[in-house]
XYZ file of C-alpha atoms in Angstrom:
658
model
C -50.209 16.270 9.197
C -53.322 15.654 11.321
C -53.941 12.227 9.818
C -50.323 11.178 10.386
C -50.423 12.098 14.057
C -53.871 10.530 14.456
C -52.567 7.302 12.926
C -49.554 7.385 15.223
C -51.851 7.752 18.230
C -54.108 4.906 17.106
C -51.077 2.655 16.558
C -49.556 3.491 19.944
C -49.862 1.396 23.077
C -48.728 1.219 26.676
C -47.067 4.276 28.202
C -47.000 6.217 24.905
C -50.742 5.740 24.439
C -51.457 6.744 28.036
C -49.310 9.877 27.855
C -50.851 10.929 24.529
C -54.341 10.439 25.933
C -53.536 12.651 28.914
C -52.191 15.378 26.626
C -55.318 15.205 24.474
C -57.501 15.467 27.562
C -55.442 18.424 28.802
C -55.905 20.233 25.508
C -59.649 19.609 25.555
C -59.990 20.912 29.122
C -57.781 23.983 29.120
C -56.663 24.991 25.631
C -59.778 24.977 23.490
C -58.853 28.332 21.946
C -55.379 27.357 20.702
C -56.531 27.244 17.078
C -59.454 29.631 17.422
C -62.255 30.576 19.762
C -64.915 27.844 19.972
C -67.421 29.934 18.015
C -64.901 30.208 15.169
C -64.158 26.487 14.962
C -65.729 24.162 12.390
C -68.007 21.323 13.275
C -66.445 17.869 13.727
C -64.644 16.458 10.686
C -64.482 19.952 9.100
C -68.249 20.166 9.105
C -68.762 17.046 6.990
C -70.582 15.374 9.890
C -73.357 17.941 9.540
C -76.108 16.103 7.602
C -76.926 19.254 5.661
C -73.329 19.202 4.363
C -72.802 15.447 4.187
C -75.885 14.628 2.123
C -75.134 17.413 -0.358
C -71.696 15.874 -1.011
C -73.223 12.594 -2.177
C -74.319 11.866 -5.746
C -78.128 11.611 -6.076
C -78.347 7.807 -6.247
C -76.015 7.290 -3.287
C -77.919 10.006 -1.419
C -81.248 8.226 -1.901
C -79.715 4.886 -0.885
C -78.130 6.456 2.215
C -81.367 8.081 3.367
C -83.243 4.813 2.907
C -80.639 2.874 4.872
C -80.757 5.356 7.754
C -84.536 5.388 7.825
C -84.490 1.595 8.062
C -81.595 1.244 10.499
C -82.272 4.012 13.007
C -85.214 5.053 15.098
C -85.880 8.573 13.827
C -88.436 9.242 16.520
C -91.367 9.346 14.099
C -93.119 6.948 11.724
C -91.575 7.591 8.293
C -93.016 4.626 6.409
C -95.213 7.020 4.462
C -92.432 9.532 3.760
C -90.653 10.151 0.463
C -87.453 11.820 -0.682
C -87.444 14.861 -2.918
C -84.060 15.521 -4.551
C -82.441 17.370 -7.407
C -80.541 15.369 -10.017
C -76.883 16.068 -10.537
C -76.600 18.290 -13.608
C -73.576 16.335 -14.797
C -75.721 13.209 -15.124
C -77.858 14.765 -17.817
C -76.588 15.881 -21.166
C -78.755 18.953 -21.618
C -78.058 21.683 -19.007
C -81.169 23.583 -20.110
C -83.302 21.044 -18.262
C -81.458 21.042 -14.950
C -84.617 21.869 -12.990
C -86.261 18.457 -13.324
C -87.148 17.352 -9.791
C -86.984 13.720 -8.704
C -88.926 11.828 -6.032
C -88.181 8.465 -4.451
C -89.974 6.323 -1.898
C -88.273 6.127 1.483
C -89.716 2.650 2.169
C -90.841 0.004 -0.365
C -94.421 0.562 -1.521
C -97.159 -1.996 -2.191
C -97.561 -2.551 -5.934
C -100.813 -3.221 -7.852
C -100.595 -6.999 -7.414
C -101.045 -6.368 -3.627
C -98.324 -8.910 -2.800
C -95.159 -7.195 -4.023
C -93.410 -4.266 -2.445
C -90.696 -2.275 -4.145
C -89.246 1.203 -4.270
C -90.557 3.677 -6.820
C -89.349 6.846 -8.522
C -90.955 9.839 -10.203
C -89.642 12.647 -12.371
C -91.484 15.956 -12.287
C -91.401 17.994 -15.482
C -90.713 21.724 -14.952
C -93.649 24.108 -15.334
C -91.973 26.078 -18.110
C -92.408 23.123 -20.463
C -96.074 22.249 -20.140
C -96.789 20.049 -23.164
C -100.458 21.153 -23.184
C -99.653 24.850 -23.113
C -100.054 26.233 -26.634
C -97.483 28.904 -25.831
C -94.796 26.222 -25.562
C -92.947 25.980 -28.869
C -92.819 22.656 -30.642
C -89.034 22.602 -30.355
C -89.096 23.061 -26.586
C -91.914 20.569 -26.289
C -89.894 17.896 -28.092
C -86.794 18.600 -26.051
C -88.741 18.465 -22.806
C -90.370 15.132 -23.590
C -87.110 13.677 -24.836
C -85.379 14.721 -21.621
C -88.133 13.202 -19.482
C -87.960 9.920 -21.386
C -84.176 9.725 -21.334
C -83.999 10.545 -17.667
C -86.661 8.055 -16.690
C -85.065 5.252 -18.724
C -81.612 5.996 -17.308
C -83.045 6.166 -13.801
C -84.855 2.835 -14.171
C -81.781 1.151 -15.610
C -79.466 2.393 -12.841
C -81.826 1.921 -9.892
C -83.885 -1.066 -11.037
C -87.007 0.785 -9.880
C -90.077 1.793 -11.910
C -90.339 5.459 -12.754
C -93.355 7.640 -13.417
C -93.325 11.031 -15.128
C -95.420 13.760 -13.528
C -96.557 17.126 -14.897
C -95.482 20.155 -12.912
C -98.924 20.619 -11.337
C -99.237 17.161 -9.804
C -97.035 18.148 -6.852
C -97.379 21.785 -5.911
C -95.864 24.022 -3.268
C -98.243 25.462 -0.752
C -98.319 27.212 2.589
C -95.172 28.961 3.776
C -93.061 28.847 0.651
C -91.689 25.444 -0.265
C -92.262 23.946 3.177
C -95.533 22.210 2.274
C -96.033 20.017 -0.782
C -99.436 18.988 -2.105
C -99.411 15.721 -4.071
C -102.765 16.274 -5.735
C -102.595 13.399 -8.173
C -104.294 15.401 -10.921
C -104.460 14.608 -14.625
C -101.205 13.252 -16.028
C -100.436 13.877 -19.678
C -97.378 11.635 -19.572
C -99.226 8.314 -19.738
C -97.367 5.101 -20.610
C -99.202 5.000 -23.941
C -98.115 8.544 -24.802
C -94.514 7.828 -23.787
C -94.375 4.623 -25.849
C -95.759 6.292 -28.924
C -93.263 9.110 -28.610
C -90.333 6.789 -27.898
C -91.269 4.526 -30.827
C -91.265 7.402 -33.275
C -87.982 8.774 -31.980
C -86.444 5.317 -31.861
C -87.268 4.763 -35.515
C -85.446 7.932 -36.559
C -82.055 6.964 -38.011
C -80.539 10.204 -36.771
C -81.287 9.403 -33.127
C -78.483 6.875 -32.499
C -77.940 8.010 -28.925
C -81.649 7.896 -28.200
C -81.922 4.369 -29.607
C -78.929 3.224 -27.541
C -80.451 4.491 -24.302
C -83.711 2.642 -24.930
C -82.167 -0.633 -26.103
C -79.791 -0.709 -23.149
C -82.858 -0.862 -20.890
C -84.425 -4.043 -22.364
C -83.762 -6.242 -19.340
C -84.473 -3.742 -16.572
C -87.585 -5.501 -15.227
C -87.400 -8.846 -17.030
C -86.744 -10.653 -13.728
C -90.205 -9.799 -12.339
C -93.071 -12.343 -12.575
C -95.471 -12.017 -15.517
C -98.428 -11.280 -13.230
C -96.562 -8.305 -11.867
C -96.168 -6.815 -15.355
C -99.837 -6.871 -16.248
C -99.738 -3.189 -17.167
C -97.685 -3.911 -20.276
C -100.930 -4.493 -22.226
C -101.194 -0.737 -22.703
C -99.428 -0.443 -26.026
C -99.016 2.166 -28.694
C -100.456 2.051 -32.204
C -97.008 2.055 -33.785
C -95.879 -0.463 -36.357
C -94.287 -3.685 -35.243
C -90.861 -2.659 -36.492
C -90.911 0.666 -34.717
C -92.121 -0.441 -31.323
C -91.531 -4.167 -31.146
C -89.218 -4.008 -28.112
C -90.831 -1.124 -26.304
C -93.522 -2.965 -24.242
C -90.905 -5.273 -22.684
C -88.365 -2.492 -22.445
C -90.383 0.211 -20.802
C -93.009 -1.515 -18.690
C -91.414 0.401 -15.796
C -93.507 3.341 -17.039
C -96.647 1.267 -16.426
C -95.546 0.489 -12.902
C -94.561 4.106 -12.341
C -98.005 5.271 -13.413
C -99.881 2.827 -11.177
C -101.646 3.825 -7.987
C -99.619 4.615 -4.882
C -100.103 5.779 -1.308
C -98.692 9.282 -1.750
C -101.548 10.812 -3.727
C -104.089 13.272 -2.335
C -101.929 14.219 0.646
C -99.948 17.191 1.888
C -96.399 16.840 3.137
C -93.942 18.789 5.256
C -90.134 18.317 5.382
C -88.677 16.502 8.374
C -85.155 17.096 7.127
C -83.928 19.391 4.380
C -80.650 20.302 2.689
C -79.967 22.252 -0.478
C -80.267 19.149 -2.664
C -82.655 16.823 -0.847
C -85.467 16.634 1.696
C -87.492 13.967 3.496
C -91.220 14.777 3.395
C -93.634 13.369 5.964
C -97.469 13.445 5.661
C -98.641 16.743 7.123
C -101.346 15.155 9.282
C -98.665 13.260 11.217
C -97.084 16.493 12.381
C -98.318 17.034 15.917
C -95.373 19.040 17.244
C -92.768 21.113 15.456
C -90.188 19.681 17.887
C -90.265 16.514 15.833
C -88.177 18.277 13.214
C -85.535 19.248 15.735
C -85.493 15.772 17.196
C -85.069 14.100 13.820
C -82.308 16.467 12.741
C -80.390 15.907 15.979
C -80.644 12.140 15.606
C -79.387 12.243 12.032
C -76.435 14.392 13.093
C -75.447 11.909 15.771
C -75.520 9.021 13.328
C -73.054 10.539 10.821
C -69.753 9.633 12.396
C -66.154 9.195 11.355
C -66.775 5.654 10.152
C -69.487 6.855 7.769
C -67.241 9.587 6.363
C -64.196 7.328 5.951
C -66.335 4.684 4.256
C -67.792 7.243 1.869
C -64.366 8.620 1.006
C -62.850 5.157 0.539
C -65.644 4.121 -1.840
C -65.464 7.398 -3.808
C -69.054 8.102 -2.807
C -68.287 11.757 -2.042
C -68.028 13.989 -5.070
C -64.582 15.561 -5.185
C -65.611 18.919 -6.615
C -68.379 19.281 -4.039
C -65.967 18.462 -1.219
C -63.514 21.045 -2.561
C -66.258 23.687 -2.695
C -67.261 22.877 0.869
C -63.711 23.079 2.239
C -63.037 26.350 0.436
C -66.228 27.810 1.856
C -64.825 27.349 5.361
C -62.689 30.425 4.860
C -65.839 32.526 4.902
C -67.562 33.829 8.004
C -70.997 32.613 8.969
C -73.471 32.279 6.120
C -77.163 31.780 6.824
C -77.848 29.000 9.280
C -74.709 27.093 8.311
C -71.952 27.610 10.852
C -68.700 27.798 8.914
C -65.285 28.310 10.447
C -63.515 31.614 10.017
C -60.222 32.094 8.259
C -58.567 32.393 11.687
C -59.037 28.703 12.417
C -57.452 27.641 9.133
C -54.688 30.196 9.541
C -53.874 28.446 12.823
C -53.860 25.083 11.057
C -51.493 26.451 8.421
C -49.167 27.757 11.133
C -49.366 24.454 13.005
C -48.455 22.579 9.823
C -45.539 24.963 9.298
C -44.338 24.377 12.867
C -44.641 20.626 12.337
C -42.443 20.875 9.240
C -39.832 22.892 11.127
C -39.774 20.542 14.117
C -39.569 17.465 11.893
C -35.800 18.118 11.690
C -35.449 18.874 15.428
C -35.425 15.347 16.765
C -35.087 15.313 20.571
C -36.308 18.859 21.123
C -39.245 19.741 23.381
C -41.858 22.494 23.375
C -43.371 24.452 26.238
C -46.989 23.505 26.900
C -47.771 27.108 27.772
C -47.669 27.858 24.042
C -51.136 26.307 23.946
C -52.442 29.424 25.668
C -51.452 31.440 22.590
C -53.819 32.086 19.692
C -51.738 30.442 16.986
C -53.310 32.399 14.144
C -51.740 35.571 15.585
C -48.178 34.266 15.127
C -46.198 36.760 13.051
C -43.935 34.068 11.563
C -46.686 32.394 9.568
C -46.702 32.540 5.779
C -48.885 35.207 4.247
C -51.198 34.653 1.300
C -49.183 33.906 -1.829
C -45.979 32.955 0.003
C -44.785 29.413 -0.633
C -41.361 29.165 1.007
C -39.945 29.588 4.477
C -36.930 31.575 5.602
C -34.413 30.980 8.368
C -35.765 33.994 10.283
C -39.304 32.577 10.223
C -38.046 29.189 11.388
C -36.242 30.767 14.331
C -39.297 32.898 15.194
C -41.437 29.738 15.274
C -38.897 27.939 17.472
C -38.758 30.906 19.868
C -42.553 30.797 20.298
C -42.683 27.060 21.018
C -39.495 27.058 23.108
C -40.568 29.928 25.367
C -44.246 29.048 25.480
C -45.632 31.982 23.519
C -43.025 34.715 22.885
C -43.756 36.031 19.390
C -40.744 37.855 17.939
C -41.167 39.330 14.475
C -38.934 37.582 11.976
C -37.357 40.889 10.879
C -35.468 40.901 14.194
C -34.007 37.475 13.426
C -32.708 37.965 9.880
C -29.038 37.767 10.966
C -29.422 35.126 13.682
C -27.532 31.864 13.079
C -28.354 30.036 16.318
C -30.521 30.196 19.435
C -29.535 29.116 22.933
C -32.289 28.417 25.460
C -31.886 26.358 28.606
C -29.931 23.284 27.586
C -30.958 23.495 23.948
C -29.164 24.872 20.921
C -30.984 25.498 17.676
C -28.401 25.996 14.943
C -28.881 26.940 11.304
C -28.255 24.012 8.976
C -25.838 26.269 7.080
C -23.300 25.881 9.914
C -23.520 22.105 10.073
C -23.470 20.678 6.569
C -21.439 20.326 3.408
C -21.882 23.155 0.899
C -22.852 20.600 -1.781
C -25.612 20.212 -2.616
C -26.739 23.680 -1.577
C -28.637 23.268 1.725
C -32.023 24.843 2.318
C -31.339 27.995 4.265
C -34.452 27.750 6.464
C -33.560 24.371 7.989
C -32.506 24.277 11.648
C -30.864 21.505 13.658
C -31.245 20.746 17.380
C -28.212 20.142 19.632
C -27.908 19.592 23.360
C -25.919 22.414 24.990
C -25.887 26.153 25.658
C -23.670 29.240 25.551
C -23.619 29.740 29.297
C -26.147 32.579 29.422
C -29.568 32.448 31.099
C -32.727 33.193 29.194
C -32.941 33.257 25.427
C -29.757 34.088 23.496
C -29.855 34.996 19.793
C -26.447 34.488 18.191
C -25.221 36.876 15.480
C -22.085 36.800 13.346
C -19.897 39.866 12.740
C -20.539 41.631 9.448
C -16.956 41.904 8.186
C -15.022 38.739 9.049
C -11.252 38.777 8.799
C -8.832 36.126 7.584
C -5.110 35.492 7.625
C -3.134 37.339 5.005
C -0.291 35.668 3.054
C 3.126 36.522 4.417
C 6.741 35.906 3.477
C 7.302 33.543 6.400
C 5.212 30.839 4.757
C 6.354 31.188 1.124
C 7.975 27.747 1.193
C 4.589 26.145 1.934
C 3.086 27.392 -1.313
C 3.757 24.820 -4.078
C 0.822 25.295 -6.512
C 1.431 21.928 -8.150
C -0.138 21.070 -11.461
C -3.416 19.123 -11.161
C -3.010 15.550 -12.393
C -6.651 14.406 -12.130
C -6.688 12.866 -8.644
C -9.142 13.845 -5.880
C -8.024 13.753 -2.248
C -8.441 15.478 1.109
C -5.524 17.736 1.954
C -7.308 19.732 4.688
C -7.609 17.075 7.407
C -6.407 19.507 10.091
C -9.223 22.017 9.516
C -11.742 22.530 12.342
C -14.504 25.052 13.124
C -15.032 26.732 16.496
C -17.828 28.945 17.829
C -16.971 31.535 20.482
C -18.599 34.653 21.933
C -17.005 38.059 21.444
C -18.535 39.509 24.620
C -20.853 41.897 22.782
C -24.495 41.609 23.838
C -27.654 43.660 23.584
C -31.100 43.144 25.095
C -33.843 42.784 22.521
C -36.767 45.176 22.543
C -39.554 42.923 21.364
C -42.157 45.690 21.464
C -44.263 43.895 24.040
C -46.361 46.548 25.807
C -43.506 48.979 25.267
C -41.330 47.095 27.715
C -37.883 45.557 27.398
C -37.517 41.856 28.069
C -33.969 41.515 29.417
C -34.176 37.727 29.262
C -33.819 37.918 25.461
C -30.382 38.943 24.198
C -28.458 39.353 21.004
C -25.010 37.801 21.456
C -22.224 38.232 18.922
C -20.398 35.015 18.114
C -17.528 34.186 15.796
C -17.166 31.050 13.706
C -13.420 30.562 13.348
C -11.615 28.139 11.038
C -8.437 26.629 12.504
C -5.746 24.672 10.687
C -4.145 22.208 13.106
C -5.017 24.570 15.955
C -3.836 27.738 14.221
C -6.379 30.393 13.346
C -6.796 31.030 9.636
C -10.126 32.838 9.171
C -13.373 34.075 10.691
C -16.345 33.097 8.580
C -19.649 34.731 7.662
C -21.664 31.585 7.045
C -24.818 33.525 6.190
C -23.086 35.243 3.287
C -22.891 31.881 1.539
C -26.660 31.393 1.666
C -27.315 34.843 0.210
C -25.028 34.404 -2.809
C -25.874 30.862 -3.858
C -26.353 30.388 -7.599
C -27.424 27.415 -9.661
C -27.001 26.418 -13.246
C -30.370 28.031 -13.980
C -29.056 31.400 -12.742
C -26.142 32.156 -15.071
C -26.168 35.891 -15.594
C -23.423 37.460 -17.692
C -20.478 38.704 -15.652
C -21.656 36.987 -12.470
C -18.876 36.821 -9.873
C -20.856 34.559 -7.518
C -20.631 30.788 -7.261
C -22.283 27.818 -8.885
C -23.160 24.281 -7.913
C -22.566 21.423 -10.310
C -25.662 19.319 -11.050
C -26.085 16.239 -8.893
C -26.621 14.067 -12.007
C -25.576 14.346 -15.631
C -25.385 12.114 -18.705
C -21.827 12.827 -19.766
C -19.611 9.870 -20.585
C -16.799 8.888 -18.196
C -14.274 10.177 -20.748
C -15.944 13.605 -20.968
C -16.352 13.788 -17.205
C -12.594 13.301 -16.695
C -11.439 15.666 -19.464
C -10.477 18.896 -17.658
C -7.960 19.829 -20.347
C -10.694 20.732 -22.851
C -11.686 23.684 -20.620
C -8.445 24.676 -18.846
C -5.018 25.152 -20.386
C -3.471 24.924 -16.948
C -5.134 23.850 -13.685
C -3.385 24.206 -10.332
C -3.930 22.077 -7.227
C -4.524 24.124 -4.067
C -3.822 21.815 -1.130
C -3.435 23.943 2.025
C -4.678 27.217 3.489
C -1.501 29.106 2.579
C -2.025 28.188 -1.085
C -5.648 29.323 -0.820
C -4.676 32.753 0.527
C -1.749 33.136 -1.899
C -3.863 32.075 -4.875
C -2.389 31.240 -8.296
C -2.966 33.461 -11.314
C -4.746 30.695 -13.225
C -7.657 28.370 -12.489
C -7.250 26.151 -9.449
C -8.895 23.190 -7.746
C -9.118 23.068 -3.940
C -8.940 19.426 -2.882
C -10.811 18.608 0.337
C -12.640 15.521 -0.870
C -15.205 14.139 1.613
C -14.258 16.589 4.411
C -17.450 18.572 4.957
C -15.987 20.770 7.712
C -13.070 21.860 5.542
C -15.259 22.247 2.463
C -17.704 24.411 4.440
C -14.872 26.598 5.765
C -13.220 26.901 2.353
C -16.444 27.642 0.462
C -17.495 30.272 2.987
C -14.096 31.985 3.074
C -13.821 32.093 -0.728
C -17.320 33.539 -1.011
C -16.621 36.100 1.712
C -13.776 37.198 -0.570
C -16.164 37.210 -3.572
C -13.942 34.857 -5.503
C -15.787 33.063 -8.337
C -16.164 29.395 -7.558
C -17.785 26.210 -8.813
C -18.672 23.693 -6.094
C -18.732 19.977 -6.836
C -18.985 16.760 -4.881
C -16.606 13.808 -4.444
C -15.544 13.964 -8.088
C -15.873 16.690 -10.688
C -17.616 16.408 -14.046
C -15.385 18.657 -16.142
C -17.877 18.651 -18.997
C -20.436 20.253 -16.652
C -17.796 22.742 -15.467
C -17.109 23.754 -19.048
C -20.811 24.098 -19.759
C -21.280 26.463 -16.802
C -18.297 28.588 -17.795
C -19.520 28.846 -21.382
C -23.174 29.484 -20.538
C -22.417 32.100 -17.859
C -19.621 33.745 -19.891
C -17.102 33.234 -17.088
C -13.349 33.683 -17.329
C -11.949 30.149 -16.952
C -8.578 31.412 -15.644
C -10.287 33.050 -12.639
C -12.292 30.035 -11.504
C -11.809 28.081 -8.279
C -13.123 24.527 -8.303
C -13.953 22.985 -4.905
C -14.019 19.213 -4.610
């Protein structure tokens, strides 16, 4: 809904664009609480523009790339050339969930390599403390699994990023100071040397049972083959394995040599400039002169995440769907920690606004009162409650009343029997009064008409509960022919018309507003009368039809209601035309006198293509509780027979409406 209207605004021009812009400005100035109070509203773009949220929605590799691009593109207010990124790998990227606590590090800017002329980005994987390979308390099984995970992760990381990767013991980067806010990259002894890793990988690679392991290693053969030979001088550190076992490993995994080489991060302490639940940018501690730097950097990052960034990320599938779903669902919670999340009231308002948009989509030409914007939309009583999936006519009318009057909220229970609303020069009429009975219309739909009932204020139109109709009399016996049906479909009710008139009964509605009585809101009783060439034949209770509607899926035994034929079937033309297989005798009913003085056998009422007559006939027959099957222009008699058989109906009592 929001995207459709936003697109319409962006595509508009001229007077339409100017008027829309003024309305948007008006809403911003004066109606900021329409959806919820400002403190209850989410941040822009449903909070996705918050860097703490946005960066956590990105997969690790895209996250690292994004942070590097922003550090290069924008002035962050501080020198970050010596900063690095600490991030957690996505658990789904690794096959063993028991080793989800491996921590990864990446350079924020390219680092000078050992040849002193080349700069490139670097990565490190830190092994968790619970799997110290030197600790004798670590079982051999866990030790093997830990080393295997480190090797697999580093190889996969080098292959995907094209960057060398070192493996660090848990004690090479330690947390210090106030919790995890200070990191100490001590650069202590590293057990995961390139020689150790090659020896281990060679032995595992030679094992015939390690097909997956072998595939991972051999897929990495060309990772750094494009670099000059002088740059790969560390590949001379080789294992003592046999030629067959480790022949490809020096060329394959020289990224370990580069990852283990000297770098500028060692022997320093670091403090986070920016931090989310999955990633942080760490700056050398000695460059922190004022804690305000953190605030400044965070504010700048927030300003740089705009709609273009979000749309681009969504279009390129860079945002993880399950993470986005979790984030959006979390917005129905009140504030949690330092993250400002919108309350359920805001989203309740959005749900109600969407509902109103659906209702007004069929009210072309209608207008709404701008004063409704002063109402807290989440308080509307006509909104759907949790678990409800469908609307009702009463809810639709209650919504229209609120937007028509500019805020009057009438509970839908007071509108259950209303068929139309008159306000000013507008009529809002239930679709049930204005459409053919086939296919069965949706009872909650409303149509807008220009006009009124001649009463000021808001008039709610009701129909009488017990409508009357003309009774058969002896004066019209000669008009009743009850001819045998010969298989033709025609309209024999061309003189039928419908008329709405007021009975004079009215009652002011007590809407329960501060205990007062609003005399500008009235119930008015109205009658829908069917006339045949100007002569009254019946008053109709249109709402009764909507309450009794049945379908082929609702065929209870002994049901005296009505049924609708399916809109499509696969019966052959011969079977569709064969009414004799179901009915021994079928009578044509071709005028109102024949309808009232009904035959003793099955009959077909022929009003083909005349929706007004078909509506009047269907409603009158249902008011009389006469069993009926409603069809369209032509009848599929095979479908009629199937309904009669499945619902155990008496075929001689059926009325077929075409």
